[in-house]
PDB file of C-alpha atoms and ligand atoms in Angstrom:
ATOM      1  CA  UNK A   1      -1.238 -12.214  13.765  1.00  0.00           C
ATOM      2  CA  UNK A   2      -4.815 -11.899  13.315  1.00  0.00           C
ATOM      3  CA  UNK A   3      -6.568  -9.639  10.997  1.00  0.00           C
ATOM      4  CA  UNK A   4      -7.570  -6.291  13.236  1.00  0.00           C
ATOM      5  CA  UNK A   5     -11.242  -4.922  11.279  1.00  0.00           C
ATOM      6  CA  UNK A   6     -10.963  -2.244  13.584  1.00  0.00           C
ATOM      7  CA  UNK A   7      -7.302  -0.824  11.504  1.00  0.00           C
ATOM      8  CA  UNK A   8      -7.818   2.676   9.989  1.00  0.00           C
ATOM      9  CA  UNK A   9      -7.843   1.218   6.234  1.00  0.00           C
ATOM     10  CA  UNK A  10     -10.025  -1.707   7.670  1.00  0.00           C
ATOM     11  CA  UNK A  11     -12.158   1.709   8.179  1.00  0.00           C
ATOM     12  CA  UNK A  12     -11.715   3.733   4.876  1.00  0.00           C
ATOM     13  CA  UNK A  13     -12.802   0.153   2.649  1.00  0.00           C
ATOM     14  CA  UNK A  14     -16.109   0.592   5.069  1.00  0.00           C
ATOM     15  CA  UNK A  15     -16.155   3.780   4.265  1.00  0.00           C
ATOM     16  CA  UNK A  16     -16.338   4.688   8.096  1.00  0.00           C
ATOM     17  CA  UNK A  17     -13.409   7.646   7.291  1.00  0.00           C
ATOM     18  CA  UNK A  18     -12.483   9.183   4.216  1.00  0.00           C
ATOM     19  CA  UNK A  19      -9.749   8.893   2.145  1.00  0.00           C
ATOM     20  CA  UNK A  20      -8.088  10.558  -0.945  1.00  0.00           C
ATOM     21  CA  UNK A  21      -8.735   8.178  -3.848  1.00  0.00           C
ATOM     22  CA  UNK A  22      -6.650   8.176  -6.619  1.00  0.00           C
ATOM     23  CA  UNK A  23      -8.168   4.666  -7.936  1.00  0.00           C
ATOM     24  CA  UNK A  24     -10.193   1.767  -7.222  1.00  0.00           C
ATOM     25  CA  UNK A  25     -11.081  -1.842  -8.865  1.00  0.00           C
ATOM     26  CA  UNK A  26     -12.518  -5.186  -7.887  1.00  0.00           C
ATOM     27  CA  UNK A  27      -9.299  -6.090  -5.847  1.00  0.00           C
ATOM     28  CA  UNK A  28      -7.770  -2.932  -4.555  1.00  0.00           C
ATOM     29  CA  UNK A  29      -8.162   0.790  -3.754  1.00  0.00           C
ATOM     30  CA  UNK A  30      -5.373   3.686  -3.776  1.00  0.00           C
ATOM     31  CA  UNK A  31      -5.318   6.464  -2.141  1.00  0.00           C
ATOM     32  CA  UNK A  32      -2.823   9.497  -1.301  1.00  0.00           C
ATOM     33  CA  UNK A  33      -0.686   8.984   1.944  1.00  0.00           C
ATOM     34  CA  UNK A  34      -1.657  11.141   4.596  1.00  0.00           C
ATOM     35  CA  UNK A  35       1.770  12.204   5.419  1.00  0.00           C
ATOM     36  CA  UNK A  36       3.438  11.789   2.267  1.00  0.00           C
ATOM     37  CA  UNK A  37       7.433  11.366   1.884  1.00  0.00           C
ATOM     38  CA  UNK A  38       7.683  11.937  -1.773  1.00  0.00           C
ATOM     39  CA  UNK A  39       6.020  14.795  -4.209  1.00  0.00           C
ATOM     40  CA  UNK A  40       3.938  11.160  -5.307  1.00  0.00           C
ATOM     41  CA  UNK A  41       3.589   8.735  -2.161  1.00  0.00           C
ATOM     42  CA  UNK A  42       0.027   6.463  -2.839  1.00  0.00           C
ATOM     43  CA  UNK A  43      -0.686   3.714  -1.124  1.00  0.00           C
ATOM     44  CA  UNK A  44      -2.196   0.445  -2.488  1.00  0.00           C
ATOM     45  CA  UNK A  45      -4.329  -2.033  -0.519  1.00  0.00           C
ATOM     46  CA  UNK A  46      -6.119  -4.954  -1.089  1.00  0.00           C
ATOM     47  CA  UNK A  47     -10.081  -5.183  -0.333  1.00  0.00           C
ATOM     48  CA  UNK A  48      -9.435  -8.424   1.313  1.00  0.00           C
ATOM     49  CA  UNK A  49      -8.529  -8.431   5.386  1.00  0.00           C
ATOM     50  CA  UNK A  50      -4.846  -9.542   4.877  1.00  0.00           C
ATOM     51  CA  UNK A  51      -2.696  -8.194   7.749  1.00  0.00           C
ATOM     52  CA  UNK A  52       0.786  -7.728   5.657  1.00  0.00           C
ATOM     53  CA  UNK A  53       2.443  -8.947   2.240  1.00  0.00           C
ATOM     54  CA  UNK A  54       3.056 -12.192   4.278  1.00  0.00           C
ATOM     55  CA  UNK A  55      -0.295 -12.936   5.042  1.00  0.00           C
ATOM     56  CA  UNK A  56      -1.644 -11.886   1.593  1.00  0.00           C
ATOM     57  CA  UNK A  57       1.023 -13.887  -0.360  1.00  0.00           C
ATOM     58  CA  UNK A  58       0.252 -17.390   1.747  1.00  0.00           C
ATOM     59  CA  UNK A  59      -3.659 -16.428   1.509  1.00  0.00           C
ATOM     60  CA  UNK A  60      -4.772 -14.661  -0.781  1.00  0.00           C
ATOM     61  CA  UNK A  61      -6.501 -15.916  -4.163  1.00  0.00           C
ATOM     62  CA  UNK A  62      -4.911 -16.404  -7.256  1.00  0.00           C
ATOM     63  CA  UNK A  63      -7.538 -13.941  -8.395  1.00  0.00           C
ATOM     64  CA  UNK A  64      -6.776 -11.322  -5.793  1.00  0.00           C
ATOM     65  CA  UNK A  65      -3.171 -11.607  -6.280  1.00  0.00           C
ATOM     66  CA  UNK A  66      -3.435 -10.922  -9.909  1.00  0.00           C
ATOM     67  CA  UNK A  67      -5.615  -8.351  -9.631  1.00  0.00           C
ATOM     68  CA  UNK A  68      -4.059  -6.186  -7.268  1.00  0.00           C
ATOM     69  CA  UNK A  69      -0.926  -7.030  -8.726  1.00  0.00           C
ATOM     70  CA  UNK A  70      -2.097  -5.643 -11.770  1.00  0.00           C
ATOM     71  CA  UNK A  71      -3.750  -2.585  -9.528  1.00  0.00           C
ATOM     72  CA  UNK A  72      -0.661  -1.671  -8.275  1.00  0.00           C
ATOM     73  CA  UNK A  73       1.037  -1.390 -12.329  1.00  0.00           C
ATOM     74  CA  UNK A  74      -2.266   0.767 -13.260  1.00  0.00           C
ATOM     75  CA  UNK A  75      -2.172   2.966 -10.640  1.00  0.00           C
ATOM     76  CA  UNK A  76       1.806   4.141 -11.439  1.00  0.00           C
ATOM     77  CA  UNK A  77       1.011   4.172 -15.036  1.00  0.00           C
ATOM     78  CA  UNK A  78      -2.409   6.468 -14.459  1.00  0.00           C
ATOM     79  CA  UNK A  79      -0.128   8.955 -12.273  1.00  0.00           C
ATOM     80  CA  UNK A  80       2.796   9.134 -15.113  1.00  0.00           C
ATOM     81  CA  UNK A  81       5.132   7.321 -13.120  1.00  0.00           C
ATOM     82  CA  UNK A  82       6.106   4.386 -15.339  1.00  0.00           C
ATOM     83  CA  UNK A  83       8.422   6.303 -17.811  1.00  0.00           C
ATOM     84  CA  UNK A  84      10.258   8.643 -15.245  1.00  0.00           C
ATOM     85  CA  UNK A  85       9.959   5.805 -12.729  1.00  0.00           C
ATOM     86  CA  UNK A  86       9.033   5.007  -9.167  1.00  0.00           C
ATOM     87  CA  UNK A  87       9.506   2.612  -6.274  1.00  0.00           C
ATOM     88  CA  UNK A  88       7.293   0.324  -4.363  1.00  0.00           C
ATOM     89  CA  UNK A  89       7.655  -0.683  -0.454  1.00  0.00           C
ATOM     90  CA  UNK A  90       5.877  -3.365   1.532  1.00  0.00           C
ATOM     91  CA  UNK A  91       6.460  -3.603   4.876  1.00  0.00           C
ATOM     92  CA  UNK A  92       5.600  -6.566   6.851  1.00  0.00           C
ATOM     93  CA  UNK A  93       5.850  -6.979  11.029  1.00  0.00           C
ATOM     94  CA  UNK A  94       8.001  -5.222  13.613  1.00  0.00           C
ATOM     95  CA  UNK A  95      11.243  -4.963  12.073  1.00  0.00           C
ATOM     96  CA  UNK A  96      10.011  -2.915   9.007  1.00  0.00           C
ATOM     97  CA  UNK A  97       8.074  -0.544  11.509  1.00  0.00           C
ATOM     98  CA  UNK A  98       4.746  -1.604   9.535  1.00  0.00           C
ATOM     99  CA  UNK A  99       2.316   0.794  11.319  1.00  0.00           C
ATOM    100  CA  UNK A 100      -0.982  -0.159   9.759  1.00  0.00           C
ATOM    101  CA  UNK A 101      -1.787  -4.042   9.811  1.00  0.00           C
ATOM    102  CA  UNK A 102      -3.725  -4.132   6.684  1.00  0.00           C
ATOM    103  CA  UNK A 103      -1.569  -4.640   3.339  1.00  0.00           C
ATOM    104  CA  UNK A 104      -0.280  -1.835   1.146  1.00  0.00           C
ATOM    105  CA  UNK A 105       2.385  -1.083  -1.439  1.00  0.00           C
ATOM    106  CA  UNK A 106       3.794   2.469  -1.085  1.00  0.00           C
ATOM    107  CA  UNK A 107       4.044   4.241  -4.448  1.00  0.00           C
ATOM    108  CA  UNK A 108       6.730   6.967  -4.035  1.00  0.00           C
ATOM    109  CA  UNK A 109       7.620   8.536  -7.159  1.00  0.00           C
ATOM    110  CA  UNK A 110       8.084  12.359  -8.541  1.00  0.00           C
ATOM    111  CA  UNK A 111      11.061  13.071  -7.900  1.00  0.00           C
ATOM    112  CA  UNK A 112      14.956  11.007  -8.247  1.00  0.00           C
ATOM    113  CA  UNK A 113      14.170   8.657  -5.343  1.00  0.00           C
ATOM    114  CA  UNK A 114      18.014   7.624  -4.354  1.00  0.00           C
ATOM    115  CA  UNK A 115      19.378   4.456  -3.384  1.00  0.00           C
ATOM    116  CA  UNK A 116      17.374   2.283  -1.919  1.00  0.00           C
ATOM    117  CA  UNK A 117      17.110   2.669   1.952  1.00  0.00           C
ATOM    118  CA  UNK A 118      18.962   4.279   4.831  1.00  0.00           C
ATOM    119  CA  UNK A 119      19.778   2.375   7.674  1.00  0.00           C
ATOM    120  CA  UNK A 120      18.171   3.852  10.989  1.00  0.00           C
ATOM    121  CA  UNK A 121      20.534   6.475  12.869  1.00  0.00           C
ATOM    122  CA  UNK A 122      22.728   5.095  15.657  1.00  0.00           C
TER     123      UNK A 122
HETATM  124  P1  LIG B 201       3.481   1.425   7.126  1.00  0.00           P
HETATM  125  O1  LIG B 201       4.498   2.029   8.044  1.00  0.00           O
HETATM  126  O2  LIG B 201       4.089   0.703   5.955  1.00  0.00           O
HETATM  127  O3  LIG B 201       2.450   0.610   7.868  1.00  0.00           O
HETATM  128  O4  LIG B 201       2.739   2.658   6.450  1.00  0.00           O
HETATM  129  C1  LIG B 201       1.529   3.184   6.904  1.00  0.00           C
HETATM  130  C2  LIG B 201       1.257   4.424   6.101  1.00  0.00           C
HETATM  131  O5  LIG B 201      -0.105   4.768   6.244  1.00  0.00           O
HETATM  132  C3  LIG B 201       2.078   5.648   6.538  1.00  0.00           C
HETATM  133  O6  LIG B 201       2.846   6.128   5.435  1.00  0.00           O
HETATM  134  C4  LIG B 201       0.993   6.652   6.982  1.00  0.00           C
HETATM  135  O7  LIG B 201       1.320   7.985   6.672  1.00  0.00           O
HETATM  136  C5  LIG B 201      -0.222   6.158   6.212  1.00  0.00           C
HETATM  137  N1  LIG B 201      -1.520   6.494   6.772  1.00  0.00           N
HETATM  138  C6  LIG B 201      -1.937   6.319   8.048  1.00  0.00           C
HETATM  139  N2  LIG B 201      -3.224   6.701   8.176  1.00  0.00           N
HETATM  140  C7  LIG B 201      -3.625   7.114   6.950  1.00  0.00           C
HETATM  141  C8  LIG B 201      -4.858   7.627   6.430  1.00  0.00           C
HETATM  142  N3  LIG B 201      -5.935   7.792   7.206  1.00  0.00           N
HETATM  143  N4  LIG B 201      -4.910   7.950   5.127  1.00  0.00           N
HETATM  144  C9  LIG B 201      -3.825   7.797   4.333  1.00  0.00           C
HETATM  145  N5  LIG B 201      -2.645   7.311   4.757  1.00  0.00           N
HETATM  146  C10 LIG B 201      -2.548   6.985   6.060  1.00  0.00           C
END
């Protein structure tokens, strides 16, 4: 799949719509989910135009990798997550239901999170 620039977080790295920051570096940005599903629900992208974790894994730099690998352990630690705890999601291509295709780690934390995931209704 190729990279879309026209994708809504294509948008907010332009700066062409806004977006709640919560933290930024030389490799990522994070920023509160617009329709968040957990008291804490941030989501972490990469500045780079990778579609999904797929594409960003194969792709990206060693340097990019790192870094927003590193990103994604500062933001949860900067929002008091690492101690009471937290999960992070990916989602990559249809069967996850990824609805933006630029990369990002959900953050959800704030509250006991459960077990893992539900399997859709039948
Ligand atoms: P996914 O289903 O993994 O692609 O997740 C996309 C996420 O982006 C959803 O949780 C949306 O609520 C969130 N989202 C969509 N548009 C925005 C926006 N403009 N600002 C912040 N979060 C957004």
């Amino acid at each position: 799949m190729a990279y879309d620039n026209e994708n809504i977080f294509a948008k907010i790295l332009r700066g062409e719509i806004p977006c709640d920051k919560v933290y930024e570096s030389q490799h990522a940005l994070a920023f509160n989910d617009i329709a968040p599903q957990a008291p804490v629900h941030v989501l972490v992208i990469p500045k780079g135009p990778y579609v999904s974790s797929d594409d960003f894994s194969a792709n990206a730099s060693e340097a990019e990798i790192a870094g927003f690998v590193r990103a994604v352990g500062d933001v949860a630690r900067e929002l008091g997550l690492a101690d009471p705890g937290y999960r992070i999601l990916a989602n990559h291509g249809p069967d996850s239901g990824q609805e933006v295709s630029h990369f990002h780690i959900h953050i959800f934390g704030g509250q006991n999170l459960g077990r893992m995931i539900k399997p859709p209704e039948q």
